[in-house]
PDB file of C-alpha atoms and ligand atoms in Angstrom:
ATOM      1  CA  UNK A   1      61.224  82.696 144.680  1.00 39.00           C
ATOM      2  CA  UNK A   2      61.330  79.774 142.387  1.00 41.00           C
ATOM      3  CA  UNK A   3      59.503  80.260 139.057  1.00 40.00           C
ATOM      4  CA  UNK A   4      56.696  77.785 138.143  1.00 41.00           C
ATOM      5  CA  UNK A   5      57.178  75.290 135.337  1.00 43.00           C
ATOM      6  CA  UNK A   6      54.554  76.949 133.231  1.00 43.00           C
ATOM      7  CA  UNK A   7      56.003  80.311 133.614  1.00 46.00           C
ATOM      8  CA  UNK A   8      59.225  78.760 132.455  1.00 49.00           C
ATOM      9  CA  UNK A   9      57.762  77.497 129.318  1.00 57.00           C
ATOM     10  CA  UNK A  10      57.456  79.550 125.699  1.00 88.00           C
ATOM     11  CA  UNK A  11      53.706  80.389 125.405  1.00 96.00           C
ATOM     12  CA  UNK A  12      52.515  80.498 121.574  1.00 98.00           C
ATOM     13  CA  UNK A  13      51.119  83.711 121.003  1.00 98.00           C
ATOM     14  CA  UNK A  14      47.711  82.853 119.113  1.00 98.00           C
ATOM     15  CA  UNK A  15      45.480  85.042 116.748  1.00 98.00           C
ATOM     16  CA  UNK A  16      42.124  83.930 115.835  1.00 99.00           C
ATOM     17  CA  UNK A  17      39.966  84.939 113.099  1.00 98.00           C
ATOM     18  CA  UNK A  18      36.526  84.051 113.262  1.00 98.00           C
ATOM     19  CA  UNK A  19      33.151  84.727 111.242  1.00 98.00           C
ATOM     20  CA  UNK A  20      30.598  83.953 113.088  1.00 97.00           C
ATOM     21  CA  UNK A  21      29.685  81.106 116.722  1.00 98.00           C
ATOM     22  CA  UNK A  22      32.891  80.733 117.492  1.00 98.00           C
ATOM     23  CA  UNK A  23      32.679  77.259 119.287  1.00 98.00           C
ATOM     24  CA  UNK A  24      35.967  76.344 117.918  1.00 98.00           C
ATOM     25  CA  UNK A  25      37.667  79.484 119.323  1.00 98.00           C
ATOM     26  CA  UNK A  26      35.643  78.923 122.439  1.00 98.00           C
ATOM     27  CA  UNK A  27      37.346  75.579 122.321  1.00 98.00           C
ATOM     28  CA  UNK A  28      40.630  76.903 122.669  1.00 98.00           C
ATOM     29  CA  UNK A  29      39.716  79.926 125.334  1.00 98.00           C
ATOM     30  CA  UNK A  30      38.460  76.885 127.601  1.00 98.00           C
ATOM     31  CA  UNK A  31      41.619  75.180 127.033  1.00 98.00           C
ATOM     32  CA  UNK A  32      43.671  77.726 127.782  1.00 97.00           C
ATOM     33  CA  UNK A  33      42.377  77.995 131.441  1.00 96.00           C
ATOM     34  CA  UNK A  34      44.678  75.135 132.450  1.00 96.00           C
ATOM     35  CA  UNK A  35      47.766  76.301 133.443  1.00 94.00           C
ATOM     36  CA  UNK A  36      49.902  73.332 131.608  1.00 95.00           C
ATOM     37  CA  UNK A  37      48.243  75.027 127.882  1.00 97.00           C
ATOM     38  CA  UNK A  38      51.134  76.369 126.016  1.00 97.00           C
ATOM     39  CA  UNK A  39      49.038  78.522 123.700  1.00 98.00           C
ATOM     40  CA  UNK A  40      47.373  81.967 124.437  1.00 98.00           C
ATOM     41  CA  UNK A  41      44.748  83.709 122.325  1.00 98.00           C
ATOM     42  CA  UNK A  42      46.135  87.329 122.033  1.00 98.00           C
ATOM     43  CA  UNK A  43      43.777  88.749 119.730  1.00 98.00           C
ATOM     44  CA  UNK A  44      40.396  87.778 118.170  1.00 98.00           C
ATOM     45  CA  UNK A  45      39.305  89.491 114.771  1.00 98.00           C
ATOM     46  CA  UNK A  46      36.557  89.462 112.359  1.00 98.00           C
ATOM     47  CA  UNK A  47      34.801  90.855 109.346  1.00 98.00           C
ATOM     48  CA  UNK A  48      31.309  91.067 111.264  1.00 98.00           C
ATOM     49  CA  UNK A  49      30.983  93.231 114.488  1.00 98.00           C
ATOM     50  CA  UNK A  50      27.904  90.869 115.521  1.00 98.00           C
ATOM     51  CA  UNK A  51      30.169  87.426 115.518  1.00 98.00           C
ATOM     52  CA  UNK A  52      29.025  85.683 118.569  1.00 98.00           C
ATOM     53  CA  UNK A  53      33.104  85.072 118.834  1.00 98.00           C
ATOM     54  CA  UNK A  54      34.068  88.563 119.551  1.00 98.00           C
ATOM     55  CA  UNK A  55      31.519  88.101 122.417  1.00 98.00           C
ATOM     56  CA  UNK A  56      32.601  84.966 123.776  1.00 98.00           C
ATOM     57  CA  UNK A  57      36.510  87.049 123.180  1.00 98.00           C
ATOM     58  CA  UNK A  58      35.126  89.351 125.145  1.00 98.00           C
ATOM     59  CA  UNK A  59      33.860  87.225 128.111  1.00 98.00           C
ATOM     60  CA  UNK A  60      37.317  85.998 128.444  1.00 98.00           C
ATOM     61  CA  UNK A  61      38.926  88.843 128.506  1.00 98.00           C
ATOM     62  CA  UNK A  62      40.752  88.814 125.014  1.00 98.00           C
ATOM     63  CA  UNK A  63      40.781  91.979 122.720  1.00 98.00           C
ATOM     64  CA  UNK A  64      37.949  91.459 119.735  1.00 98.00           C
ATOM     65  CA  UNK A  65      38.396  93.891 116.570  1.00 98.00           C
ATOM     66  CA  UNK A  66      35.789  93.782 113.902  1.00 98.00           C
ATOM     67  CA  UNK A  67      36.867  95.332 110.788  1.00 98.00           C
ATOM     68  CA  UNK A  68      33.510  96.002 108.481  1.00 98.00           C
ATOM     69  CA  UNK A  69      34.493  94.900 104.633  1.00 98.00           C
ATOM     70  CA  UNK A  70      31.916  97.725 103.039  1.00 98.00           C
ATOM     71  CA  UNK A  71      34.356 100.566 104.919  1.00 98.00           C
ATOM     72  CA  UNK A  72      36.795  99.250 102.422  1.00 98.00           C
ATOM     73  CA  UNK A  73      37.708  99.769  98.734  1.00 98.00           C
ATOM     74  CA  UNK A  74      38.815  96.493  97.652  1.00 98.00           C
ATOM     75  CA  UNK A  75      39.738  92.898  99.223  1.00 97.00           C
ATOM     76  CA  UNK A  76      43.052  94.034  99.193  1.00 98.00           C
ATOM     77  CA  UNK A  77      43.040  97.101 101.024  1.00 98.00           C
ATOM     78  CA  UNK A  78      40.247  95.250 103.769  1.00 98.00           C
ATOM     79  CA  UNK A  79      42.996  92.658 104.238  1.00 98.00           C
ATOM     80  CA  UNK A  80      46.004  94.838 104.550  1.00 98.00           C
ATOM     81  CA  UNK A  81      43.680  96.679 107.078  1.00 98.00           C
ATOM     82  CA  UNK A  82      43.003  93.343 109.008  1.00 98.00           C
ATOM     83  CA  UNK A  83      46.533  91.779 108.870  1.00 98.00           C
ATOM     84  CA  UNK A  84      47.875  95.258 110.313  1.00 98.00           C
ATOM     85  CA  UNK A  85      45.318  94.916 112.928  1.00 98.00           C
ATOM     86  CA  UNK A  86      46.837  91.102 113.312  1.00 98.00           C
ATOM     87  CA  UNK A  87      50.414  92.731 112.920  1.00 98.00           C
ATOM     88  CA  UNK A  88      50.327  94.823 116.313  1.00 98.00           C
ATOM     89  CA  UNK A  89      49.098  92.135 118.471  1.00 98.00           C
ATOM     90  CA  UNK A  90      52.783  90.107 117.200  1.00 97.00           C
ATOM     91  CA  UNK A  91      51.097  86.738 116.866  1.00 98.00           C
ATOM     92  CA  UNK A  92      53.330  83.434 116.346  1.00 98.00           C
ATOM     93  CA  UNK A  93      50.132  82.141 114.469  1.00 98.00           C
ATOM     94  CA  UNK A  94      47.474  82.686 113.251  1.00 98.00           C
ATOM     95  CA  UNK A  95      44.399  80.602 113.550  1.00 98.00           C
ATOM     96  CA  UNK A  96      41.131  80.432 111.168  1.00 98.00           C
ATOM     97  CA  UNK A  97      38.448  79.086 113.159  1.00 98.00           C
ATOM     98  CA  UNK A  98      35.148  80.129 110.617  1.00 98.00           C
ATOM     99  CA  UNK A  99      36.322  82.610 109.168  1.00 98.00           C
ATOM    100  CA  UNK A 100      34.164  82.944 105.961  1.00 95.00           C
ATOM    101  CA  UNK A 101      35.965  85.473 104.033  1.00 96.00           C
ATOM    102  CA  UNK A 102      38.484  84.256 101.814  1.00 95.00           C
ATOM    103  CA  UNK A 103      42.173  85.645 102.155  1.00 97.00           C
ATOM    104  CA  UNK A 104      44.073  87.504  99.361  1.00 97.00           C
ATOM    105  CA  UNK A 105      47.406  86.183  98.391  1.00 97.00           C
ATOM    106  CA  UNK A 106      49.071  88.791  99.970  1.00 98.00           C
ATOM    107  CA  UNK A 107      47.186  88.420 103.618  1.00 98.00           C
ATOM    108  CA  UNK A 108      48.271  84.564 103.690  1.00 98.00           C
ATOM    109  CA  UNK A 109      51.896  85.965 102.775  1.00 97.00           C
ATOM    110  CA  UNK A 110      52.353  87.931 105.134  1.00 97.00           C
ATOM    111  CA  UNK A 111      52.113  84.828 107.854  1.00 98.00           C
ATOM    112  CA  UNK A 112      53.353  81.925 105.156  1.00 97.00           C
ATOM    113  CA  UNK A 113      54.088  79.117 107.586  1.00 97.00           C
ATOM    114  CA  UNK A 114      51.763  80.588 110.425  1.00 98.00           C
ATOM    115  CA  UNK A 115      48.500  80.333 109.647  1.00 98.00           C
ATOM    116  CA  UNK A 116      46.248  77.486 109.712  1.00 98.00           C
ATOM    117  CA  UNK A 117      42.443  76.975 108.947  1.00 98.00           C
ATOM    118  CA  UNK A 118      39.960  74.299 110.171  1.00 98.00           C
ATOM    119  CA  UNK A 119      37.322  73.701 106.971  1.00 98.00           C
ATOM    120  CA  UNK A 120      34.598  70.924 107.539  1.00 98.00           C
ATOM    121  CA  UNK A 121      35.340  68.452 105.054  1.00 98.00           C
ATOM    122  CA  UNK A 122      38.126  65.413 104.217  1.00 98.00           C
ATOM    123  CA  UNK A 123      40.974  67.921 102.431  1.00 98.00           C
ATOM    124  CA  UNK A 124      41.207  67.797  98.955  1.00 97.00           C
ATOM    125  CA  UNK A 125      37.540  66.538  98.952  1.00 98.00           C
ATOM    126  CA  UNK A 126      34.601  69.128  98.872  1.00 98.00           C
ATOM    127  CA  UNK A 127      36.878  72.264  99.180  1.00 97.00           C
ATOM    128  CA  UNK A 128      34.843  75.767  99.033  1.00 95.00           C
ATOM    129  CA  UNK A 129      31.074  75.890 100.432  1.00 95.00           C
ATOM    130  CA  UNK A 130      28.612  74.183 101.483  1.00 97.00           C
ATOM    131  CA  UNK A 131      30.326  70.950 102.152  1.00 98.00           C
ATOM    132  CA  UNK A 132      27.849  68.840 104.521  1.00 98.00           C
ATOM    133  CA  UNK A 133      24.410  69.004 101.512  1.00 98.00           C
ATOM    134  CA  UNK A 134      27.205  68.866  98.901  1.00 98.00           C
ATOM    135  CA  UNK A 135      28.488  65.502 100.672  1.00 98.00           C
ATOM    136  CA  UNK A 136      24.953  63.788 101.101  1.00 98.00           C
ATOM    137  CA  UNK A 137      23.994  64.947  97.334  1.00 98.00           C
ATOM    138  CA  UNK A 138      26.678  62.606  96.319  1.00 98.00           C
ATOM    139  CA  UNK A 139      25.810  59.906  98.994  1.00 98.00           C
ATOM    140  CA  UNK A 140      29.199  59.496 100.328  1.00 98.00           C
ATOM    141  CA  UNK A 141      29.529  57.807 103.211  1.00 98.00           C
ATOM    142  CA  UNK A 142      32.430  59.420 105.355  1.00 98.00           C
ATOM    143  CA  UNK A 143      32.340  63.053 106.150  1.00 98.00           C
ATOM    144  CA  UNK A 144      35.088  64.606 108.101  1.00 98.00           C
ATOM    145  CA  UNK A 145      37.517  67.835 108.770  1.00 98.00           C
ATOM    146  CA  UNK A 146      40.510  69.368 108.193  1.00 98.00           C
ATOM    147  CA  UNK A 147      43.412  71.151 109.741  1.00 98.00           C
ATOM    148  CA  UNK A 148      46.102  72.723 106.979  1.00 98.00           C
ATOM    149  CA  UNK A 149      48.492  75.582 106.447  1.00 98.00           C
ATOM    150  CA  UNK A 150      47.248  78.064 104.287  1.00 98.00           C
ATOM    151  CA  UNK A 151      48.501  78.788 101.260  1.00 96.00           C
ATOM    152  CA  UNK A 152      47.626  81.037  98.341  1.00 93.00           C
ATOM    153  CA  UNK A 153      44.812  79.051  97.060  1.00 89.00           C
ATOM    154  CA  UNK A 154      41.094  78.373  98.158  1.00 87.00           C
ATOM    155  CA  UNK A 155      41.322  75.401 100.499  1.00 89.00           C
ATOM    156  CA  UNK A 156      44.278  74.123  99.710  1.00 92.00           C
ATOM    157  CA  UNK A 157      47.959  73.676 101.576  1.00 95.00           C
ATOM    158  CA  UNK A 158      49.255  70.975 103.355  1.00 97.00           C
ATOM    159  CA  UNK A 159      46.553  69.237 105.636  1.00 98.00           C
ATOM    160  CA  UNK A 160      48.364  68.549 109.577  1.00 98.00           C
ATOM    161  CA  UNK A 161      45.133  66.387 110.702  1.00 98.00           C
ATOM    162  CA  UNK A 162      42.133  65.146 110.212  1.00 98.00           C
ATOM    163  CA  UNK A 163      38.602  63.287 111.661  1.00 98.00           C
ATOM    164  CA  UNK A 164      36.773  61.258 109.879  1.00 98.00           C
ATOM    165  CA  UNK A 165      32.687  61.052 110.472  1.00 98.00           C
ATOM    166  CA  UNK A 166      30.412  58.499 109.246  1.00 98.00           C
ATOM    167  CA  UNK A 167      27.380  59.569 107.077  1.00 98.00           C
ATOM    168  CA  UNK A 168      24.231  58.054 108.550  1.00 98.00           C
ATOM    169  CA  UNK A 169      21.397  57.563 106.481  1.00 97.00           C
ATOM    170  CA  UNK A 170      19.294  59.394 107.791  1.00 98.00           C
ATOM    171  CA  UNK A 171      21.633  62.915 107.707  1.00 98.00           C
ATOM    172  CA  UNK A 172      20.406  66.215 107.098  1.00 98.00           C
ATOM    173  CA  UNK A 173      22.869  68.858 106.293  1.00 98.00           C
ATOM    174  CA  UNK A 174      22.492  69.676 109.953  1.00 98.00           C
ATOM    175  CA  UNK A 175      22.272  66.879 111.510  1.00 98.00           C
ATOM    176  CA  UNK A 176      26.169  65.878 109.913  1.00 98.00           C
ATOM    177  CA  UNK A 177      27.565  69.369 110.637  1.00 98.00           C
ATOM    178  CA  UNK A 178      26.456  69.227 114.349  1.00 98.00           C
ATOM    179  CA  UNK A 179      28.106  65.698 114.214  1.00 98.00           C
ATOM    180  CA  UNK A 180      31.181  67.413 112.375  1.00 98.00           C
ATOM    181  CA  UNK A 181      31.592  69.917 114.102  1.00 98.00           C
ATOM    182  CA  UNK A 182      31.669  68.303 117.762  1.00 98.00           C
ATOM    183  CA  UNK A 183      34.956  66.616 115.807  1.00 98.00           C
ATOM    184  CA  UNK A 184      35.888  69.885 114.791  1.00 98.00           C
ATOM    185  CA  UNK A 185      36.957  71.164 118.674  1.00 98.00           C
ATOM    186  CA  UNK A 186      39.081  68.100 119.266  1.00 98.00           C
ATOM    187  CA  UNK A 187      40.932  68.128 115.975  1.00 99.00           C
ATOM    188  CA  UNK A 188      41.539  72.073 116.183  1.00 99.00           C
ATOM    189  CA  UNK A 189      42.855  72.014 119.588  1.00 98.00           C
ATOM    190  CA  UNK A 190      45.245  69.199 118.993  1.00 98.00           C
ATOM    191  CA  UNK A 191      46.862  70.619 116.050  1.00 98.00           C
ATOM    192  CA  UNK A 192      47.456  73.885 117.877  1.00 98.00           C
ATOM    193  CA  UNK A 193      48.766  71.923 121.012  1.00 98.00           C
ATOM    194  CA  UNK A 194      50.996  70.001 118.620  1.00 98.00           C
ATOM    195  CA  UNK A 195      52.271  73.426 116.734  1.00 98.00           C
ATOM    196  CA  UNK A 196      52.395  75.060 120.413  1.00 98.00           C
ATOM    197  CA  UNK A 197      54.673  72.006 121.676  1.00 97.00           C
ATOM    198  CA  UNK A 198      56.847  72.276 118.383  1.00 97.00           C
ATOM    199  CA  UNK A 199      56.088  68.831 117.004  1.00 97.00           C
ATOM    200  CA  UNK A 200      54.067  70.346 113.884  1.00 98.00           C
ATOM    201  CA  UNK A 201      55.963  72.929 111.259  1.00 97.00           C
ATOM    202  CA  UNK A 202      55.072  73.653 107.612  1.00 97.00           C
ATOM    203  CA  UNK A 203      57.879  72.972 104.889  1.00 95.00           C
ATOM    204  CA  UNK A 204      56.592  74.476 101.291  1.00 92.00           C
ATOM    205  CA  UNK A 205      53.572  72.225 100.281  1.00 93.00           C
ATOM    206  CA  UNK A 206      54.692  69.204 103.509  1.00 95.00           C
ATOM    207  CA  UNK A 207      54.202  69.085 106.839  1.00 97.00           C
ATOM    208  CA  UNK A 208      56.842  67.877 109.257  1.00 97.00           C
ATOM    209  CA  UNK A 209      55.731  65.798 112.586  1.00 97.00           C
ATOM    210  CA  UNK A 210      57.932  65.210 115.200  1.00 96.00           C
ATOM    211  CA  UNK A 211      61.045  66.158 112.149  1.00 96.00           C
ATOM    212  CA  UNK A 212      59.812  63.715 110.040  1.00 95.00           C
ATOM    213  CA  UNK A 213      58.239  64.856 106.505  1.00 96.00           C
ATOM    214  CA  UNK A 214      54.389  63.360 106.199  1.00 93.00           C
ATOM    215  CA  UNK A 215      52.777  61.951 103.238  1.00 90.00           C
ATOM    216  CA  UNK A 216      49.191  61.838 104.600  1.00 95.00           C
ATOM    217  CA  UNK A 217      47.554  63.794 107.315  1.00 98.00           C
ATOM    218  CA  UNK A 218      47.448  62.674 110.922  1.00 98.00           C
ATOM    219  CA  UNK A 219      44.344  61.166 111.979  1.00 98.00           C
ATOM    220  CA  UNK A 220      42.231  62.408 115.106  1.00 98.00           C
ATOM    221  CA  UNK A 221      40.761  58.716 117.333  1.00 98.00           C
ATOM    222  CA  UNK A 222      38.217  58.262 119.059  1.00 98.00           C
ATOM    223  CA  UNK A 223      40.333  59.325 122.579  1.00 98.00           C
ATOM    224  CA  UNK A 224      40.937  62.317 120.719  1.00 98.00           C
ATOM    225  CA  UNK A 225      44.432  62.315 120.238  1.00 98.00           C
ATOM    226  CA  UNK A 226      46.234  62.304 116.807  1.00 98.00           C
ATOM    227  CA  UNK A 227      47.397  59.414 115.649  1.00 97.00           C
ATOM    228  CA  UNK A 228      49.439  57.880 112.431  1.00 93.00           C
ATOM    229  CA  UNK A 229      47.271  56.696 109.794  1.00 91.00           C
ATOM    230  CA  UNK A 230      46.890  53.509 109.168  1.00 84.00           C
ATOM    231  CA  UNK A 231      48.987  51.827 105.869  1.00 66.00           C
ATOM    232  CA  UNK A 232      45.835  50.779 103.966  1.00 49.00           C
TER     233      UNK A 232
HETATM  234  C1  GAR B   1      33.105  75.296 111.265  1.00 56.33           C
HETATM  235  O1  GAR B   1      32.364  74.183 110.868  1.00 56.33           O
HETATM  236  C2  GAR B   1      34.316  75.468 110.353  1.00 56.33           C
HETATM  237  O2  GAR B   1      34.896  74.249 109.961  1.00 56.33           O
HETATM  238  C3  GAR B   1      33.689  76.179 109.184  1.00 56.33           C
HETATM  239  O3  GAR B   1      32.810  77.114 109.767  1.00 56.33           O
HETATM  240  C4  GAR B   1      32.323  76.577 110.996  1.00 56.33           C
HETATM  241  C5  GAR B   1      32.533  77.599 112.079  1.00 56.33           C
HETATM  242  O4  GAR B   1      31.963  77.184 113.297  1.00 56.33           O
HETATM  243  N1  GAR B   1      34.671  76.795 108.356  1.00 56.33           N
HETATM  244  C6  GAR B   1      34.564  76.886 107.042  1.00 56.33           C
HETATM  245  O5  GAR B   1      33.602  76.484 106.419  1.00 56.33           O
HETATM  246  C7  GAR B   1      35.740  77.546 106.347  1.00 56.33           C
HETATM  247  N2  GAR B   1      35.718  77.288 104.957  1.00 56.33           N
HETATM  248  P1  GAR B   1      32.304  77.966 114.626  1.00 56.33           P
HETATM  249  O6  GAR B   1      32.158  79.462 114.303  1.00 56.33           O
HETATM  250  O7  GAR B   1      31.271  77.529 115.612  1.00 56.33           O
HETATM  251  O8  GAR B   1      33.703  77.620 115.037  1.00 56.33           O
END
C-alpha cells in the first residue's frame, strides 16, 4: 500500500515548557491536527502542577510532567531534574511558550541550538518582566514580540522573528498584552513551522534563513506570514 505524503515526511519532535494558560502551546496542539503540520508536541512540562497547559496537554492527549521547584535543593539540581525529564522524551527542540522560570546555563546547554522562547516584547528592548506597564511607563508607541534561540543569558540570543503592535492611547497593561499576545500565536507557530521545514537554524549568536545569515529578525504581516524587513 502506498505511503501517504505526510507519513513520508520527517516530523519535528517538539517539547514545550510552559508556566502557566498555555494559549501559545494550545496554538501549536491545534495546528498540529492538520495532517500537512510537520511538528509534533511530544512532551509538555512545567514547574507548576496547576498550569492550565498541562490540562489543555492533557486534553490532547500529550504527556504533561510537572516538576515542583520547592522538592528541589537548588536551580541547578531542579533543572537537571527537568531537562532529564525533557531528555527521555528525545525532543529535536525545545519550545518555551511562558515558561516563567529562568534556565541555568547548564539547562540551555544541554539543547544549545534547540531551544527557542517566545517573550512579549521587541528583543533587545524591555527584556526580563513586566514588559507591557514597563512599555506604557515610558510611552512608547510600538509594542511587540519575540521569537529567539536561547542562550546563556536572560532574554537574550539571536531573535528568528518578530510582530510589531501599536500602543494605543488608551492601553492598559492588559488591554496591550491581550493585543500582544493574539500576535504572539501567529509569530510562535511560524517560527516553529519554519524550524520544522528546515528554513530556520541557529549559528553562534546569528540566525540563518533559507542558508542565508540575517542581520535583523524576520518580521510577522498582517497575513501572518514572515516576511523580510523592510531596509529603513
Ligand atoms: C506570553 O505572553 C509569553 O510571551 C510570556 O508569557 C505569556 C504566556 O502566555 N512569556 C514571558 O514573559 C517569558 N519571559 P500563555 O501561557 O498563554 O502562552
Amino acid at each position: 500500500m502506498a505511503m501517504s505524503v505526510s507519513a513520508l515526511r520527517e516530523t519535528l519532535r517538539i517539547a514545550v515548557l510552559a508556566s502557566g494558560r498555555g494559549s501559545n502551546l494550545q496554538t501549536l496542539l491545534d495546528a498540529q491536527r492538520d495532517d500537512a503540520c510537520r511538528f509534533r508536541t511530544i512532551g509538555v512540562f512545567s514547574d507548576r502542577a496547576q498550569a492550565l497547559a498541562l490540562e489543555r496537554a492533557r486534553i490532547a492527549g500529550v504527556p504533561a510532567i510537572a516538576l515542583n521547584p520547592a522538592d528541589f535543593a537548588t536551580r541547578e539540581v531542579f533543572d537537571v531534574a527537568l531537562f532529564d525529564a525533557i531528555d527521555a522524551v528525545r525532543p529535536d527542540l525545545v519550545v518555551c511558550a511562558g515558561y516563567l522560570r529562568v534556565l541555568t546555563d547548564a539547562a540551555v546547554q544541554r539543547y544549545a541550538g534547540r531551544i527557542i522562547n517566545i517573550h512579549p516584547s521587541l528583543l533587545p528592548l524591555y527584556p526580563g518582566l513586566r514588559t507591557h506597564t514597563r512599555v506604557l511607563a515610558d510611552g512608547a508607541s510600538v509594542h511587540g514580540a519575540s521569537v529567539h534561540y536561547l542562550i546563556p543569558a536572560l532574554d537574550a540570543g539571536p531573535v528568528i522573528a518578530q510582530v510589531r503592535v501599536a500602543v494605543h492611547a488608551d492601553d492598559t497593561p492588559a488591554s496591550l498584552a491581550a493585543r500582544v499576545l493574539e500576535r504572539e500565536h501567529p509569530l510562535l507557530l511560524r517560527c516553529v513551522e519554519a524550524i520544522a521545514a528546515g528554513r530556520v537554524v541557529q549559528d553562534g549568536s546569528d540566525v540563518i534563513v533559507d542558508s542565508r545569515r540575517r542581520s535583523r529578525p524576520l518580521l510577522l504581516g498582517d497575513d501572518d506570514q514572515l516576511h523580510e524587513p523592510a531596509d529603513t
